[in-house]
Coordinates of C-alpha atoms and ligand atoms in Angstrom, one line a residue:
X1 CA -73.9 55.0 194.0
X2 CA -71.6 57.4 192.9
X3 CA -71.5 57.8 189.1
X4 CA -69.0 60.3 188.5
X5 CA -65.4 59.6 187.7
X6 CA -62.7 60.8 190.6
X7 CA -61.7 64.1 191.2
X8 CA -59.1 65.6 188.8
X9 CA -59.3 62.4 186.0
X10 CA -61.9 62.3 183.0
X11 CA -63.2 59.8 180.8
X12 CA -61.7 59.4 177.1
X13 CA -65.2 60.2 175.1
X14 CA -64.9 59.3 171.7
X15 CA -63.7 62.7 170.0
X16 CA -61.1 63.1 173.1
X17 CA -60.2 59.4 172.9
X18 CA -59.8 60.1 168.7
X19 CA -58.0 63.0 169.6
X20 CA -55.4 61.0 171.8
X21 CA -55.2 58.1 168.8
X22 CA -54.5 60.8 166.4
X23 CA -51.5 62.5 168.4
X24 CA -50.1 59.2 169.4
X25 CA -50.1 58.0 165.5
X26 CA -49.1 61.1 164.4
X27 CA -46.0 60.5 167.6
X28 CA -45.8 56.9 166.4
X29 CA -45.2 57.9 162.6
X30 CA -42.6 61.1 163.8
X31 CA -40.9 59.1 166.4
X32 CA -40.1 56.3 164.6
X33 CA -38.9 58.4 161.3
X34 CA -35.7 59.4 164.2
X35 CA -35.1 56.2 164.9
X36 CA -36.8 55.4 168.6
X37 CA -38.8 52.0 169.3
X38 CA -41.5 51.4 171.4
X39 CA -42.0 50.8 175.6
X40 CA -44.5 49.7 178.0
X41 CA -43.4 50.0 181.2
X42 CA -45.7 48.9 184.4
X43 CA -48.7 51.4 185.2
X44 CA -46.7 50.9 188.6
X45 CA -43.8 50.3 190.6
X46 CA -41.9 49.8 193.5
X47 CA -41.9 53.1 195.4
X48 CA -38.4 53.3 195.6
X49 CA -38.6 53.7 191.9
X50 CA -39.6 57.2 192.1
X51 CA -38.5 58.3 195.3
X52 CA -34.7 57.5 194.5
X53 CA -34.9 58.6 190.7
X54 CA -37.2 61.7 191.0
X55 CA -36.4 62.3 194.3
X56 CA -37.8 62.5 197.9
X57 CA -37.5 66.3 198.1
X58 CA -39.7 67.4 194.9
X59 CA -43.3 67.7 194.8
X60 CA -44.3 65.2 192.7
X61 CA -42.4 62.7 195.9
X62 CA -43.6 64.6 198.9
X63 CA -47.6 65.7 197.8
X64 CA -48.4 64.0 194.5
X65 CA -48.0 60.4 194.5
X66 CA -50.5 58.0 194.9
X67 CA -49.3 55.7 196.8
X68 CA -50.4 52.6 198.4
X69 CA -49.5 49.0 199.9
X70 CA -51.1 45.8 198.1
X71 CA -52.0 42.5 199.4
X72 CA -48.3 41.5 200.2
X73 CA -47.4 44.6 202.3
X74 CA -45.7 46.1 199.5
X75 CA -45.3 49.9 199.0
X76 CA -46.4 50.5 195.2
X77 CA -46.8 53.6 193.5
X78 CA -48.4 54.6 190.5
X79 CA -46.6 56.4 188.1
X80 CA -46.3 60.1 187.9
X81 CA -44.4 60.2 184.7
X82 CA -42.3 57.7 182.7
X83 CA -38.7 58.1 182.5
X84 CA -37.9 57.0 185.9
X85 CA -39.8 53.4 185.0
X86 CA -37.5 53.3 181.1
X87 CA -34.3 53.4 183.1
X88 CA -35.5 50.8 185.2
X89 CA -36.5 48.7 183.1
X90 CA -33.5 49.4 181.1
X91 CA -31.3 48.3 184.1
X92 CA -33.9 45.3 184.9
X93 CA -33.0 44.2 181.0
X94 CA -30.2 45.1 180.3
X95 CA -31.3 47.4 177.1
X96 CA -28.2 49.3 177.1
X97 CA -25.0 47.2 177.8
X98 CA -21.9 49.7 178.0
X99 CA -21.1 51.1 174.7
X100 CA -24.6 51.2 173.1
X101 CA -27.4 53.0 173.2
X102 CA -31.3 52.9 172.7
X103 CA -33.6 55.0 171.6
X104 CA -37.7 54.3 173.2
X105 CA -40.4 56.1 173.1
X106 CA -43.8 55.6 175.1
X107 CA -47.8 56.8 175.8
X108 CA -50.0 56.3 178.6
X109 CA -51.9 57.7 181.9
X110 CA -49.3 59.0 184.0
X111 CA -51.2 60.2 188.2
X112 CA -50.0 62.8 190.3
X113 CA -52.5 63.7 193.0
X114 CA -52.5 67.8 192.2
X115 CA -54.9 70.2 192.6
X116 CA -56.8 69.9 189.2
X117 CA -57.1 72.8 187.1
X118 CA -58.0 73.7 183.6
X119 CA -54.8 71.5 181.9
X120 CA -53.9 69.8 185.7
X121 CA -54.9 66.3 185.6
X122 CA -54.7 63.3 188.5
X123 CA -54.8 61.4 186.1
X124 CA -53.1 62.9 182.2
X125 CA -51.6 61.5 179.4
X126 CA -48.0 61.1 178.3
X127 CA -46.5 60.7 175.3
X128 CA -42.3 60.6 175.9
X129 CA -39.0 59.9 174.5
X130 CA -35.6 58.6 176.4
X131 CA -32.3 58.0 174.6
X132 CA -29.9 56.0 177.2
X133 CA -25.6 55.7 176.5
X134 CA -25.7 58.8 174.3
X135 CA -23.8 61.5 176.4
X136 CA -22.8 64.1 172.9
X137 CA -24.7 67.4 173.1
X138 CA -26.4 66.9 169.4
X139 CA -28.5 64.0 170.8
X140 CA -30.0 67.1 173.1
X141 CA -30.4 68.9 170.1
X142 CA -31.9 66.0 168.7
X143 CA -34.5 65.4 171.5
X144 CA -35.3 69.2 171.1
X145 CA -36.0 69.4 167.8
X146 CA -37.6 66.6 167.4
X147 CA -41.0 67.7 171.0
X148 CA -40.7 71.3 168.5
X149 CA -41.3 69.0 165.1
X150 CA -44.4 67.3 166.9
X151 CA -46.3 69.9 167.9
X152 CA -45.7 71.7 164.5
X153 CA -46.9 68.0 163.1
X154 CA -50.3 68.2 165.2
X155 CA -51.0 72.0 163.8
X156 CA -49.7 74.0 166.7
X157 CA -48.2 77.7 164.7
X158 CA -44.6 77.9 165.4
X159 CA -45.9 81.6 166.5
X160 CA -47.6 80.2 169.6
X161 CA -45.0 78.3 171.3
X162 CA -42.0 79.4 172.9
X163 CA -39.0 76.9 173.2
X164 CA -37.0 77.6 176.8
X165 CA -33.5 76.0 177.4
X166 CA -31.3 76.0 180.6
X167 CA -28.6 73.6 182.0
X168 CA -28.5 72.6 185.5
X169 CA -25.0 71.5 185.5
X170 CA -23.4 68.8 186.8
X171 CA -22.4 67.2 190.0
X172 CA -18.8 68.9 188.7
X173 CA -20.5 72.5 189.4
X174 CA -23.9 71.9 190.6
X175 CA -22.7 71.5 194.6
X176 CA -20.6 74.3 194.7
X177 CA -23.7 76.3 193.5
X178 CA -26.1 74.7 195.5
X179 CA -24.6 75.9 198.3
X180 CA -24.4 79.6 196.9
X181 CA -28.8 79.6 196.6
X182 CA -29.1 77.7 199.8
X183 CA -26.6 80.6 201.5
X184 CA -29.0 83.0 199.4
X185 CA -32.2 81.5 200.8
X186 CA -30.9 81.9 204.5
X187 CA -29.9 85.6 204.3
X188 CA -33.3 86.7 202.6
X189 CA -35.4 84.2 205.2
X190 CA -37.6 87.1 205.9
X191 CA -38.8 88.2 202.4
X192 CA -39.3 84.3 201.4
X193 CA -42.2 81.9 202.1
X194 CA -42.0 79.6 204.6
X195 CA -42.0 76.9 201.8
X196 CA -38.3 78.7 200.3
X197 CA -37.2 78.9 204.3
X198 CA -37.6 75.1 204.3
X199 CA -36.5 74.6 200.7
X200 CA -32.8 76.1 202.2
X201 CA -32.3 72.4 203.3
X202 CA -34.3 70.5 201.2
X203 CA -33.9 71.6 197.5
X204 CA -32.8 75.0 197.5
X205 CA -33.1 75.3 193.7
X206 CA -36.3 74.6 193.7
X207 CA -37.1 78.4 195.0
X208 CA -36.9 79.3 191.4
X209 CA -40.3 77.9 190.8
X210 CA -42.0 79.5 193.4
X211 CA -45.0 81.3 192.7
X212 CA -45.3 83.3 195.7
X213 CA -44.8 87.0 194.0
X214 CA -42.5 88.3 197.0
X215 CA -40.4 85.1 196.4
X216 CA -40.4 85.6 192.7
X217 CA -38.7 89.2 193.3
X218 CA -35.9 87.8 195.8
X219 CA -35.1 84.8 193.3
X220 CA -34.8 87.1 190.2
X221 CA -32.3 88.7 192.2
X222 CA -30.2 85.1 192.9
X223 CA -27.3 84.3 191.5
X224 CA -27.6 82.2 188.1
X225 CA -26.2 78.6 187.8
X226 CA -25.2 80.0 184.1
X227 CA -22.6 81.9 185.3
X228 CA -21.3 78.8 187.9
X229 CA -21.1 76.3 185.1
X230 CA -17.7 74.4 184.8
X231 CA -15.9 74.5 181.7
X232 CA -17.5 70.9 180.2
X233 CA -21.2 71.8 181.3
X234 CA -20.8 75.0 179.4
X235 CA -19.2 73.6 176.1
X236 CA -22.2 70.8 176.3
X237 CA -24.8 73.6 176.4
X238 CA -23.2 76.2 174.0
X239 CA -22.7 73.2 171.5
X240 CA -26.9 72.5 172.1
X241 CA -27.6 76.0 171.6
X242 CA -25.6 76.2 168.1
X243 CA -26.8 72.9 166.7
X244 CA -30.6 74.5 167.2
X245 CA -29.0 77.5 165.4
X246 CA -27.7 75.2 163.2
X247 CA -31.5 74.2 162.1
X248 CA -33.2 77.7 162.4
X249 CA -35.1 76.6 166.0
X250 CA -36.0 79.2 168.0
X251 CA -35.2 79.4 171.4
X252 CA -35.4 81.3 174.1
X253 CA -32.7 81.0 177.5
X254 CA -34.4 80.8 180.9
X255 CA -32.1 80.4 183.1
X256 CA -34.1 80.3 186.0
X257 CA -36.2 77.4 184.9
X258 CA -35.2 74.3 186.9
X259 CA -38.0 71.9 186.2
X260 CA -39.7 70.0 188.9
X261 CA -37.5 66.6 189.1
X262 CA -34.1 66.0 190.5
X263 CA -33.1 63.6 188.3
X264 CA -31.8 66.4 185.4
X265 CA -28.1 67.5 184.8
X266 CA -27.0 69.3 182.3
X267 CA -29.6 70.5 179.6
X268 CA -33.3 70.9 180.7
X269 CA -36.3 72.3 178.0
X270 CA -39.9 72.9 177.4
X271 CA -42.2 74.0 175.5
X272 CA -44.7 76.5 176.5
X273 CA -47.9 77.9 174.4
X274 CA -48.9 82.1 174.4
X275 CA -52.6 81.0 174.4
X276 CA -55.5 79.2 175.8
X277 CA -54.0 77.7 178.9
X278 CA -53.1 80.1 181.6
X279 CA -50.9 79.3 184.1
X280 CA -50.6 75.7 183.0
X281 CA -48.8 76.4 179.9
X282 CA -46.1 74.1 179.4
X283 CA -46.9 71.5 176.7
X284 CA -43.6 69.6 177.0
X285 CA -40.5 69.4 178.6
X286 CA -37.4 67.2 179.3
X287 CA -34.0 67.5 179.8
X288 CA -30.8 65.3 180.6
X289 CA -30.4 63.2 182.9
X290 CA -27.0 61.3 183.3
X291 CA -26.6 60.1 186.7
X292 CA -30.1 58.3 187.0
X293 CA -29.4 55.0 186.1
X294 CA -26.7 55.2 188.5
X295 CA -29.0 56.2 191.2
X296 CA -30.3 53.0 190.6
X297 CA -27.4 51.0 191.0
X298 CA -26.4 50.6 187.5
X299 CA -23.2 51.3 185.4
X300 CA -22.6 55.1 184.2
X301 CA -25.6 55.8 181.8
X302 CA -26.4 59.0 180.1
X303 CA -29.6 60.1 179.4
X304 CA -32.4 61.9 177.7
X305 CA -35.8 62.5 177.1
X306 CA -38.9 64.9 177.2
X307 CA -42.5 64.3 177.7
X308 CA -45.8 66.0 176.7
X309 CA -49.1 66.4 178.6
X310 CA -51.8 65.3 176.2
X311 CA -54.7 67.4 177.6
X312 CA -52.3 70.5 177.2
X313 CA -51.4 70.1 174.0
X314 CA -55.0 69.2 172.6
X315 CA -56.0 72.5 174.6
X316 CA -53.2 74.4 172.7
X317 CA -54.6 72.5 169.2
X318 CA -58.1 74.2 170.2
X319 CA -57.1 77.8 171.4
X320 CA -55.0 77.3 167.9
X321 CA -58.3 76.4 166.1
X322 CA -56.9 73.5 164.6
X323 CA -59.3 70.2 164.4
X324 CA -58.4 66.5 164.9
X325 CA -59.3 64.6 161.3
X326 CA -62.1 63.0 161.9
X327 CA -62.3 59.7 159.7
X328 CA -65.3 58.5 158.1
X329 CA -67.8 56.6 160.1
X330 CA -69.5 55.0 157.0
X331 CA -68.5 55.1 153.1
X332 CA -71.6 52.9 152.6
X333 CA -74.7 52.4 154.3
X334 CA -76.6 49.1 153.1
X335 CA -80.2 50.0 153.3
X336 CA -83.2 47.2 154.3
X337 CA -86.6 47.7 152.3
X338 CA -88.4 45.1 153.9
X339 CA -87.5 42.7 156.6
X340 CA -87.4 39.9 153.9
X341 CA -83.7 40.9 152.6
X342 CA -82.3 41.2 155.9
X343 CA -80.0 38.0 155.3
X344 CA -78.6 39.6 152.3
X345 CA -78.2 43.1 154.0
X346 CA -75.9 41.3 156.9
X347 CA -74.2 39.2 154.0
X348 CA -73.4 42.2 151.8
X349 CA -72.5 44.3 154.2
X350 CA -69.9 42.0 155.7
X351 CA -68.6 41.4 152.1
X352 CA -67.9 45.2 151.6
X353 CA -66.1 45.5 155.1
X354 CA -64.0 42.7 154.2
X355 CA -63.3 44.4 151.3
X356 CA -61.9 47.6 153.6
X357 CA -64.4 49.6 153.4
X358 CA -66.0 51.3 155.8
X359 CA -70.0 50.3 155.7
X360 CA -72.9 50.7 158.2
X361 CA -76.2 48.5 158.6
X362 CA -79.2 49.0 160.6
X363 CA -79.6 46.2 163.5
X364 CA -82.8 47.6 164.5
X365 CA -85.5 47.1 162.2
X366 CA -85.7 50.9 161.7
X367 CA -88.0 52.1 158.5
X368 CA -86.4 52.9 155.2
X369 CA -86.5 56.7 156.1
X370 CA -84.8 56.4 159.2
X371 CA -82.5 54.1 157.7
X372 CA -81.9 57.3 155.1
X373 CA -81.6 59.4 158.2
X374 CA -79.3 57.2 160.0
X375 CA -77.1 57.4 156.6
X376 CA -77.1 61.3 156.4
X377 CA -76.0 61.1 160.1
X378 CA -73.1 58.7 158.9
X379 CA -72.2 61.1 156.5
X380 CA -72.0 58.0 154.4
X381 CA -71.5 58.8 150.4
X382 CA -73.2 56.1 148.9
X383 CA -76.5 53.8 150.1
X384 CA -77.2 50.5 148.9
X385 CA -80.6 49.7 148.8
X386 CA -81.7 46.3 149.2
X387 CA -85.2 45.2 147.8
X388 CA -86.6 42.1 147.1
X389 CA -87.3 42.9 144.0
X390 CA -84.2 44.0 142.6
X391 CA -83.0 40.6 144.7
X392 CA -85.3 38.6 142.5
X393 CA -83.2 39.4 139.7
X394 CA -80.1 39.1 141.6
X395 CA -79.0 43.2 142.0
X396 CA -79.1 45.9 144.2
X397 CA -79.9 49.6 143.4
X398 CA -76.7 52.2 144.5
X399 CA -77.5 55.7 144.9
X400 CA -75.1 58.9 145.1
X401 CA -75.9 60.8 148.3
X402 CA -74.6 63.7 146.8
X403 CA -75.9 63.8 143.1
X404 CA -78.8 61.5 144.1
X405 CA -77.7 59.6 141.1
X406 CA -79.5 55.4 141.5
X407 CA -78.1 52.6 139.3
X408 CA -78.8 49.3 139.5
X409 CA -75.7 47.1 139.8
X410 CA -75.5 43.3 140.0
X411 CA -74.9 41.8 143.7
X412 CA -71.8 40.0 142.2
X413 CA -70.0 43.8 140.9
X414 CA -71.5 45.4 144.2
X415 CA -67.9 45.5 146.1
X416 CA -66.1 46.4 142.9
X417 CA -69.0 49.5 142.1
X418 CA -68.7 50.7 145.5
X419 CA -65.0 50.8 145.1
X420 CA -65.1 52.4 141.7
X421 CA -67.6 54.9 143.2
X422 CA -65.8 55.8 146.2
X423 CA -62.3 56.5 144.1
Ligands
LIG501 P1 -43.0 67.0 183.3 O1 -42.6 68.4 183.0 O2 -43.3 66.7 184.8 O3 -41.8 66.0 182.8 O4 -44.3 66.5 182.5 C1 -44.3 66.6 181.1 C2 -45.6 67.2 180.6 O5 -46.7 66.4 181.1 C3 -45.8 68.6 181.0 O6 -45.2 69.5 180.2 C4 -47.4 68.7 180.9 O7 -47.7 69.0 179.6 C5 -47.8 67.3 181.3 N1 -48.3 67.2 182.7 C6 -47.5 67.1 183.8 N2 -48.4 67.1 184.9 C7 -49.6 67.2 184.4 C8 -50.9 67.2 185.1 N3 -51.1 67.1 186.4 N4 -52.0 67.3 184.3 C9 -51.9 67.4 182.9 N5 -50.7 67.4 182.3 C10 -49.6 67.3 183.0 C11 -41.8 64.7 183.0 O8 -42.8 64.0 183.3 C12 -40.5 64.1 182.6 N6 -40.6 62.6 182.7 C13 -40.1 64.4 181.2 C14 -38.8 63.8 180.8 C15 -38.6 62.7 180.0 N7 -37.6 64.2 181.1 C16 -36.7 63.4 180.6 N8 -37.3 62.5 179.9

């Protein structure tokens, strides 16, 4: 048998897995603090879910999705990201009857069957925000600030990112323009990649994100949806752009960065680090997204959201040098002279844990000196060592790992001494 995990995923060890608990507390504690409340959406859905709402032309719907019929001869698909399952659910449930609004946020595997790479997962981790029925251009701003304010929470220097904004318009200016790339595709067909020829039809905007170098050249010569923008696109994005001013944010304009779904209109982001991660060096991203829910047969619902990659962004914590908190694995070790006080080992040990602190036993009838050893491994600031007889007399001895003080306390005090002790 084959005992390595698939191709492009990776098993959560415990200082990755800590890692992941960290950022989503640390998400959990930020998030909340702006008002958003928490999803779980289905690992999968329907297809249709992501072909209609991300759409059948990008890459994540053409190459990346892994997708498969179950038992009942229905086309399911795991999910490659999360904000096409929110507004479905949020149309299933009805979360944002006309006039209101939520605010959700969510973590989890997302798939996308890509060719992995250092930071390019088949299997990553998510960690996103949507706000549906808000259509004003300071809940863009708000959505901004707040992917920026989380990756300065986790330790990430302000130095090392670099925040890119764009707008993609609207289906107001977006056609029109469209139209002009795709017309811009067809009369350089000869300098471009047979991927861009195709892309004419398909999804001409997506030409922007080619890496091909010779395409790259052409497209930096294209015209810019920036300068097709109708008059309420380009209000909505200069009013985005001064409300970051407003709060000292520093950004920079791409306007050539279109983002890999269909979905967006209007504002799209992300966050990209200087360091550590080559040429998969975008942390975050997200954008607006106003006719989605419509796409799904729902009423008019603007949108909004980002998400970040977790292995990116714990990469970007590393090449920053920062260091997850690791919490203690044992305040107290309780310590076994002979096998006669065992009983009272497993007793006092379960007293102190129900006391909240964080003690450690031995289960396998280890020596006193390994048991020492064991505790020095734990890192663990006091030991308790059991006797019988000290037990005779009803108490325990507690030694100071680091002053190598011993006392002898009575069993009945020996929660409130540890306490005392530990501060
Ligand atoms: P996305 O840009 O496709 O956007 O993904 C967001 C983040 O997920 C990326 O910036 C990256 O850090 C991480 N990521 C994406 N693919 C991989 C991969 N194969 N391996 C490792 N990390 C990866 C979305 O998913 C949108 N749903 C964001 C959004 C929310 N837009 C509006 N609301």
């Amino acid at each position: 048998m084959n005992v390595r995990a698939p191709k492009g995923t990776a098993d959560m060890l415990p200082d990755v897995a800590r890692a992941w608990e960290y950022l989503t507390r640390t998400a959990q504690d930020l998030f909340s603090r702006y008002g958003y409340e928490p999803i779980y959406t289905p690992l999968f859905e329907n297809t249709e879910v992501f072909t209609r709402g991300i759409g059948e032309a990008t890459d994540i719907v053409s190459k990346e999705m892994y997708t498969f019929l179950d038992k009942g001869d229905r086309s399911l698909t795991l999910r490659p990201e999360g904000t096409a399952s929110v507004v479905r659910a949020a149309l299933e449930h009805s979360l944002v009857p006309q006039g209101s609004s939520a605010k959700l946020y969510y973590s989890g595997p997302m798939f996308r069957y890509e060719r992995p790479q250092k930071g390019r997962m088949r299997q990553f981790w998510q960690i996103g925000v949507e706000v549906l029925g808000v259509a004003g251009p300071s809940a863009d701003a708000e959505v901004i600030v707040l992917l920026v304010r989380f990756f300065e929470a986790v330790g990430i220097p302000a130095a090392s990112m670099r925040l890119l904004v764009n707008s993609m318009g609207d289906e107001a200016c977006r056609p029109a323009y469209r139209e002009r790339i795709s017309a811009y595709i067809r009369d350089h067909g000869e300098q471009l990649c047979e991927e861009c020829n195709r892309r004419a039809v398909t999804n001409p905007l997506r030409a922007f994100d080619c890496k091909n170098p010779a395409c790259v050249a052409v497209m930096a010569e294209a015209p810019l949806l920036r300068d097709s923008l109708c008059e309420e696109c380009s209000a909505h994005y200069s009013t985005v752009k001064a409300h970051l001013d407003r709060l000292g944010i520093a950004y920079e304009e791409a306007p050539r960065l279109v983002r890999g779904l269909d979905y967006y209109t209007r504002t799209v982001f992300e966050v990209q680090v200087t360091e550590g991660l080559g040429s998969q060096n975008a942390i975050g991203g997200g954008g607006r997204y106003d006719r989605l829910m419509q796409e799904y047969g729902g009423p008019p619902t603007p949108g909004l959201g980002f998400a970040l990659g977790f292995e990116r962004t714990l990469l970007a914590m590393e090449a920053a040098g920062v260091s997850v908190p690791a919490p203690a694995r044992a305040d107290v070790y309780v310590a076994r002279v002979d096998d006669s006080v065992s009983e009272s080992v497993f007793t006092m040990t379960a007293a102190l844990r129900d006391a909240g602190v964080v003690a450690e036993l031995d289960h396998q009838a280890r020596s006193l000196k390994s048991q020492f050893k064991q505790a020095d491994r734990l890192a663990a600031r006091l030991v308790v060592i059991v006797g019988p007889d000290e037990l005779a007399v009803g108490e325990v001895t507690l030694r100071d790992m680091t002053s190598k003080d011993e006392s002898r306390v009575a069993i009945g005090e020996l929660v409130n001494a540890v306490r005392s002790r530990l501060g």
